[in-house]
Coordinates of C-alpha atoms in Angstrom, one line a residue:
X1 CA 12.4 10.0 2.9
X2 CA 12.0 6.9 0.8
X3 CA 8.1 5.5 0.1
X4 CA 4.9 5.9 2.0
X5 CA 1.8 4.1 2.0
X6 CA -3.4 2.1 -1.6
X7 CA -7.4 -0.9 -3.6
X8 CA -7.1 -4.1 -5.6
X9 CA -7.2 -3.8 -9.4
X10 CA -8.9 -6.8 -10.8
X11 CA -6.5 -8.1 -13.4
X12 CA -7.1 -7.5 -17.1
X13 CA -10.8 -7.2 -17.2
X14 CA -11.5 -4.2 -15.0
X15 CA -9.3 -1.3 -13.8
X16 CA -9.8 -2.2 -10.2
X17 CA -6.6 -1.3 -8.4
X18 CA -5.8 -2.9 -5.1
X19 CA -5.8 -0.9 -1.9
X20 CA -8.0 1.8 -0.5
X21 CA -5.6 4.0 1.4
X22 CA -3.4 2.2 3.5
X23 CA -0.5 3.2 2.4
X24 CA 0.8 3.6 3.3
X25 CA 1.5 1.9 3.3
X26 CA 2.6 -1.1 3.8
X27 CA 2.1 0.2 10.6
X28 CA 1.1 -1.0 14.0
X29 CA 0.7 -4.0 16.3
X30 CA -2.3 -5.9 15.1
X31 CA -4.1 -6.1 18.4
X32 CA -3.3 -3.2 20.8
X33 CA -6.7 -2.4 22.2
X34 CA -7.3 1.0 23.6
X35 CA -8.8 1.6 27.1
X36 CA -12.3 3.2 27.3
X37 CA -10.9 6.1 29.3
X38 CA -8.7 7.4 26.5
X39 CA -9.3 11.2 26.4
X40 CA -10.9 12.7 23.3
X41 CA -9.7 15.8 21.6
X42 CA -11.4 19.2 22.0
X43 CA -12.9 18.7 18.6
X44 CA -14.3 15.3 19.6
X45 CA -15.8 15.4 23.1
X46 CA -17.9 12.3 22.4
X47 CA -17.9 9.7 25.1
X48 CA -17.8 6.9 22.6
X49 CA -15.0 4.3 23.0
X50 CA -11.6 5.2 21.5
X51 CA -10.1 3.6 18.4
X52 CA -7.6 0.9 18.2
X53 CA -4.5 1.9 16.2
X54 CA -4.0 0.5 12.7
X55 CA -2.0 -2.6 12.2
X56 CA 1.4 -2.6 10.6
X57 CA -0.1 -3.9 7.6
X58 CA -2.7 -1.2 7.6
X59 CA -4.9 -1.6 4.5
X60 CA -4.3 0.4 1.4
X61 CA -7.2 2.6 0.6
X62 CA -6.7 3.2 -3.1
X63 CA -7.2 1.3 -6.3
X64 CA -4.2 1.4 -8.5
X65 CA -2.9 -0.2 -11.7
X66 CA 0.7 0.0 -10.8
X67 CA 2.5 -2.4 -8.4
X68 CA 4.8 0.4 -7.3
X69 CA 2.4 2.3 -5.0
X70 CA 3.1 1.6 -1.3
X71 CA -0.3 1.2 0.1
X72 CA 0.4 0.9 3.7
X73 CA -0.2 4.5 4.7
X74 CA -3.5 5.3 3.0
X75 CA -6.0 3.4 5.1
X76 CA -5.6 2.8 8.8
X77 CA -7.8 -0.1 9.6
X78 CA -9.6 -0.3 12.9
X79 CA -9.7 -3.6 14.9
X80 CA -12.3 -4.9 17.4
X81 CA -11.8 -4.4 21.1
X82 CA -10.4 -7.4 22.9
X83 CA -10.5 -6.4 26.6
X84 CA -13.4 -8.6 27.5
X85 CA -12.0 -11.7 25.9
X86 CA -9.6 -14.3 27.3
X87 CA -8.5 -15.7 23.9
X88 CA -4.9 -16.4 23.1
X89 CA -4.9 -14.9 19.7
X90 CA -6.2 -11.5 18.5
X91 CA -9.9 -11.2 17.7
X92 CA -11.2 -12.3 14.2
X93 CA -12.4 -9.4 12.0
X94 CA -13.1 -8.5 8.4
X95 CA -13.0 -5.1 6.6
X96 CA -14.1 -4.0 3.2
X97 CA -13.7 -0.6 1.5
X98 CA -14.6 1.1 -1.7
X99 CA -13.9 4.5 -3.3
X100 CA -12.0 6.2 -6.1
X101 CA -8.4 7.1 -6.8
X102 CA -6.5 9.2 -9.2
X103 CA -3.2 7.8 -10.4
X104 CA -0.6 8.3 -13.2
X105 CA -1.6 6.4 -16.4
X106 CA 1.6 4.5 -16.1
X107 CA 4.6 4.6 -13.7
X108 CA 6.4 7.8 -14.7
X109 CA 3.4 9.4 -16.6
X110 CA 2.3 13.0 -16.4
X111 CA -1.3 12.0 -17.4
X112 CA -3.8 10.7 -14.9
X113 CA -6.5 8.1 -14.7
X114 CA -9.4 8.0 -12.3
X115 CA -10.3 4.5 -11.1
X116 CA -12.7 2.8 -8.8
X117 CA -11.2 1.2 -5.8
X118 CA -11.9 -1.9 -3.7
X119 CA -10.2 -3.3 -0.6
X120 CA -10.6 -6.4 1.6
X121 CA -8.6 -7.5 4.7
X122 CA -9.1 -9.5 7.8
X123 CA -7.8 -11.9 10.5
X124 CA -8.9 -15.4 11.3
X125 CA -7.6 -17.4 14.3
X126 CA -4.6 -15.1 14.6
X127 CA -3.6 -15.2 10.9
X128 CA -3.9 -11.9 9.0
X129 CA -4.5 -11.4 5.3
X130 CA -5.1 -8.4 3.1
X131 CA -5.2 -7.0 -0.4
X132 CA -2.4 -4.3 -0.6
X133 CA -1.9 -2.4 -3.8
X134 CA -2.3 -5.0 -6.6
X135 CA -1.4 -7.9 -4.4
X136 CA -2.6 -10.3 -1.8
X137 CA -0.6 -11.4 1.2
X138 CA -0.9 -13.6 4.3
X139 CA 0.9 -13.3 7.6
X140 CA 2.0 -16.8 8.7
X141 CA 3.0 -15.6 12.2
X142 CA -0.1 -15.7 14.4
X143 CA -1.0 -12.4 16.1
X144 CA -1.1 -12.8 19.9
X145 CA -3.7 -10.8 21.8
X146 CA -2.3 -7.5 23.3
X147 CA 1.4 -7.9 22.2
X148 CA 3.5 -4.8 21.9
X149 CA 6.0 -6.1 19.4
X150 CA 4.5 -7.7 16.3
X151 CA 6.7 -9.7 13.9
X152 CA 5.3 -10.5 10.5
X153 CA 6.3 -12.9 7.7
X154 CA 4.4 -14.5 4.9
X155 CA 3.9 -15.0 1.1
X156 CA 2.7 -12.3 -1.2
X157 CA 1.5 -12.5 -4.8
X158 CA 1.3 -9.4 -7.0
X159 CA -0.3 -8.6 -10.4
X160 CA 1.8 -5.9 -12.0
X161 CA -0.4 -4.2 -14.6
X162 CA 1.8 -1.1 -15.4
X163 CA 1.4 -0.1 -19.1
X164 CA -1.1 -2.9 -19.8
X165 CA -3.6 -0.3 -21.1
X166 CA -5.2 3.1 -20.6
X167 CA -2.0 4.9 -21.6
X168 CA -2.8 8.5 -22.5
X169 CA 0.5 9.5 -24.0
X170 CA 0.6 8.8 -27.7
X171 CA 4.4 8.2 -27.8
X172 CA 4.4 5.7 -24.9
X173 CA 1.3 4.0 -26.3
X174 CA 3.2 3.5 -29.6
X175 CA 5.8 1.5 -27.8
X176 CA 3.1 -1.2 -27.3
X177 CA 1.3 -2.5 -24.2
X178 CA 3.1 -4.7 -21.7
X179 CA 1.6 -7.9 -20.5
X180 CA 0.5 -8.3 -16.9
X181 CA 3.3 -9.8 -14.8
X182 CA 2.6 -12.2 -12.0
X183 CA 5.1 -11.8 -9.1
X184 CA 5.6 -14.0 -6.1
X185 CA 7.6 -13.2 -3.0
X186 CA 7.7 -12.6 0.7
X187 CA 6.8 -9.8 3.1
X188 CA 8.5 -9.4 6.4
X189 CA 8.5 -6.7 9.1
X190 CA 8.2 -5.7 12.7
X191 CA 5.9 -3.2 14.4
X192 CA 6.3 -1.7 17.9
X193 CA 3.3 -0.2 19.7
X194 CA 3.6 2.7 22.2
X195 CA 6.8 4.6 21.4
X196 CA 6.3 8.4 20.9
X197 CA 2.9 10.1 21.5
X198 CA 1.1 7.5 23.6
X199 CA 0.8 3.9 24.5
X200 CA -1.1 3.3 21.3
X201 CA 0.9 4.9 18.5
X202 CA 2.8 2.4 16.2
X203 CA 6.0 2.4 14.3
X204 CA 6.6 -0.2 11.7
X205 CA 9.4 -1.4 9.4
X206 CA 8.9 -3.9 6.6
X207 CA 10.4 -5.2 3.4
X208 CA 8.6 -6.7 0.4
X209 CA 10.6 -8.7 -2.1
X210 CA 8.9 -9.9 -5.4
X211 CA 10.1 -12.0 -8.3
X212 CA 8.4 -12.3 -11.7
X213 CA 7.2 -15.9 -12.2
X214 CA 5.3 -15.2 -15.4
X215 CA 8.3 -14.6 -17.7
X216 CA 7.2 -11.0 -18.5
X217 CA 10.0 -8.7 -17.1
X218 CA 11.8 -11.7 -15.6
X219 CA 13.3 -9.7 -12.8
X220 CA 12.7 -8.6 -9.2
X221 CA 11.6 -5.6 -7.0
X222 CA 12.5 -5.0 -3.4
X223 CA 10.6 -2.3 -1.4
X224 CA 11.7 -1.3 2.2
X225 CA 9.1 0.8 4.0
X226 CA 8.8 2.7 7.3
X227 CA 5.4 3.8 8.5
X228 CA 4.0 5.5 11.6
X229 CA 0.4 5.9 12.8
X230 CA -1.4 7.3 15.8
X231 CA -5.0 7.8 17.0
X232 CA -5.9 11.5 17.5
X233 CA -9.2 10.7 19.3
X234 CA -11.8 8.0 19.5
X235 CA -12.9 8.8 16.0
X236 CA -9.8 10.0 14.1
X237 CA -6.6 8.4 13.0
X238 CA -3.6 9.6 11.0
X239 CA -0.8 7.7 9.4
X240 CA 2.3 8.5 7.4
X241 CA 4.8 6.4 5.5
X242 CA 8.0 6.4 3.4
X243 CA 9.5 3.8 1.1
X244 CA 11.6 3.3 -1.9
X245 CA 11.8 0.7 -4.7
X246 CA 14.9 -1.2 -5.9
X247 CA 14.5 -2.7 -9.4
X248 CA 16.4 -5.5 -11.1
X249 CA 17.9 -5.1 -14.6
X250 CA 15.1 -7.0 -16.4
X251 CA 12.5 -4.7 -14.8
X252 CA 14.2 -1.7 -16.3
X253 CA 14.5 -3.3 -19.7
X254 CA 10.9 -4.3 -19.9
X255 CA 9.2 -1.1 -18.6
X256 CA 11.7 1.8 -19.1
X257 CA 14.2 1.0 -21.9
X258 CA 13.3 2.0 -25.5
X259 CA 14.7 -0.3 -28.3
X260 CA 15.3 0.7 -31.9
X261 CA 11.9 -0.7 -33.1
X262 CA 10.1 1.2 -30.3
X263 CA 12.1 4.4 -31.1
X264 CA 11.1 4.3 -34.7
X265 CA 7.4 3.7 -33.8
X266 CA 7.2 6.4 -31.0
X267 CA 9.8 9.0 -32.0
X268 CA 11.4 8.6 -28.6
X269 CA 15.2 8.1 -28.5
X270 CA 16.7 4.7 -28.0
X271 CA 17.5 4.2 -24.3
X272 CA 19.2 1.2 -22.5
X273 CA 20.2 2.9 -19.2
X274 CA 17.5 1.3 -17.0
X275 CA 18.7 -2.2 -17.7
X276 CA 22.4 -1.6 -17.2
X277 CA 22.3 -2.5 -13.5
X278 CA 20.0 -3.0 -10.5
X279 CA 19.2 0.4 -9.0
X280 CA 16.9 2.6 -6.9
X281 CA 14.1 3.7 -9.3
X282 CA 11.6 5.5 -7.1
X283 CA 10.8 6.8 -3.7
X284 CA 7.5 7.9 -2.2
X285 CA 6.1 9.6 0.9
X286 CA 2.4 9.6 1.9
X287 CA -0.1 10.8 4.4
X288 CA -3.6 9.4 5.2
X289 CA -6.3 9.5 7.7
X290 CA -9.6 8.0 8.8
X291 CA -12.7 9.3 10.6
X292 CA -15.3 7.0 12.1
X293 CA -18.9 7.9 11.2
X294 CA -20.0 5.6 13.9
X295 CA -17.9 7.4 16.5
X296 CA -15.7 4.4 17.0
X297 CA -12.8 3.5 14.6
X298 CA -12.9 -0.1 15.7
X299 CA -16.1 -0.9 14.0
X300 CA -18.8 0.3 11.6
X301 CA -18.4 2.8 8.8
X302 CA -15.2 4.9 8.4
X303 CA -14.3 7.7 6.0
X304 CA -10.8 7.2 4.6
X305 CA -8.6 9.3 2.4
X306 CA -5.0 10.1 1.6
X307 CA -2.4 11.4 -0.8
X308 CA 1.1 10.3 -1.9
X309 CA 4.0 11.9 -3.7
X310 CA 6.5 9.8 -5.5
X311 CA 9.7 10.7 -7.4
X312 CA 11.4 8.7 -10.2
X313 CA 15.1 8.7 -9.7
X314 CA 18.4 7.9 -11.4
X315 CA 18.3 5.8 -14.6
X316 CA 14.6 5.5 -14.4
X317 CA 14.1 9.2 -14.3
X318 CA 16.3 9.5 -17.4
X319 CA 14.2 7.1 -19.4
X320 CA 12.4 8.9 -22.3
X321 CA 9.0 7.7 -21.2
X322 CA 9.6 9.7 -18.0
X323 CA 12.0 12.5 -19.0
X324 CA 10.4 13.3 -22.3
X325 CA 6.9 11.8 -22.4
X326 CA 6.1 11.9 -18.7
X327 CA 7.3 13.4 -15.4
X328 CA 9.6 12.5 -12.6
X329 CA 7.0 13.7 -10.1
X330 CA 4.3 11.3 -9.4
X331 CA 1.1 12.0 -7.4
X332 CA -1.9 10.0 -6.3
X333 CA -4.9 10.8 -4.1
X334 CA -8.1 9.0 -3.2
X335 CA -10.8 8.4 -0.7
X336 CA -13.7 6.2 0.1
X337 CA -15.7 4.5 2.8
X338 CA -14.7 1.4 4.8
X339 CA -16.7 -1.0 6.9
X340 CA -15.3 -3.3 9.5
X341 CA -17.1 -6.1 11.3

């Protein structure tokens, strides 16, 4: 499988990564309200109202300092119940989350950093917005109340902070820090509600395309993602996701190639393979869940957590910063508490 999906890392100043488990994402229709008679599981006999499944842009639950983590799986976000409302568009809501995450010290590293995490998302007059990974995006297609098929499209801006600091490997650190790249692009996708386990599970497909506008790596990244989520009871939700990242030549040159000067400083061999052509560089899969402390996933406090496995591939896996100084296998995990109102 390709890449699953994490909190927002506040640029430069603090190691806040963007996205408390969403992963993850990157899915579900934004406003599919569950009926009050949804049966609970044996483990949860509570009569409290059932949760609404997470939207296809389910929030990322982890903070991260790499733009390559697919956040859509990590945090399934609950949404307010709409059954008693006659509005045209889905109900307005806001959600915040905080926690901790453990991530590789750079994309391809075998060392880890533990970072604080923060996440924010919401919907206003049918327009959704969210922090996802180290980015912020807005859906320009208004969410209709109760629709089963949800099409999304809108702008996205990303702060790519990979190798901008806190590198634990001495050889990679000797190559020098990279400057934060500002990337602008679009996010598009579709989510269908009620396909497999019930009328409320959700399957989503989306693609994020980003282009560097800051002149740092001067290239592009395209990330297709598929994710699936379903409520297990009134209090519990589980999501899974898979995605992969395609990188342009300039991206490989800036982050994964080693020039003669860098080789002399670090002891790593000269490498130019990552910049030879655009290619698949990484895939990830993830799993995440949520449990409502209030007894209702649609509102109040929710415990969130998840884990993700990624694998560097091809010319990126052969780079000395991965093959010699780091690892092809990439893991992240995190958890926290979210509140929706």
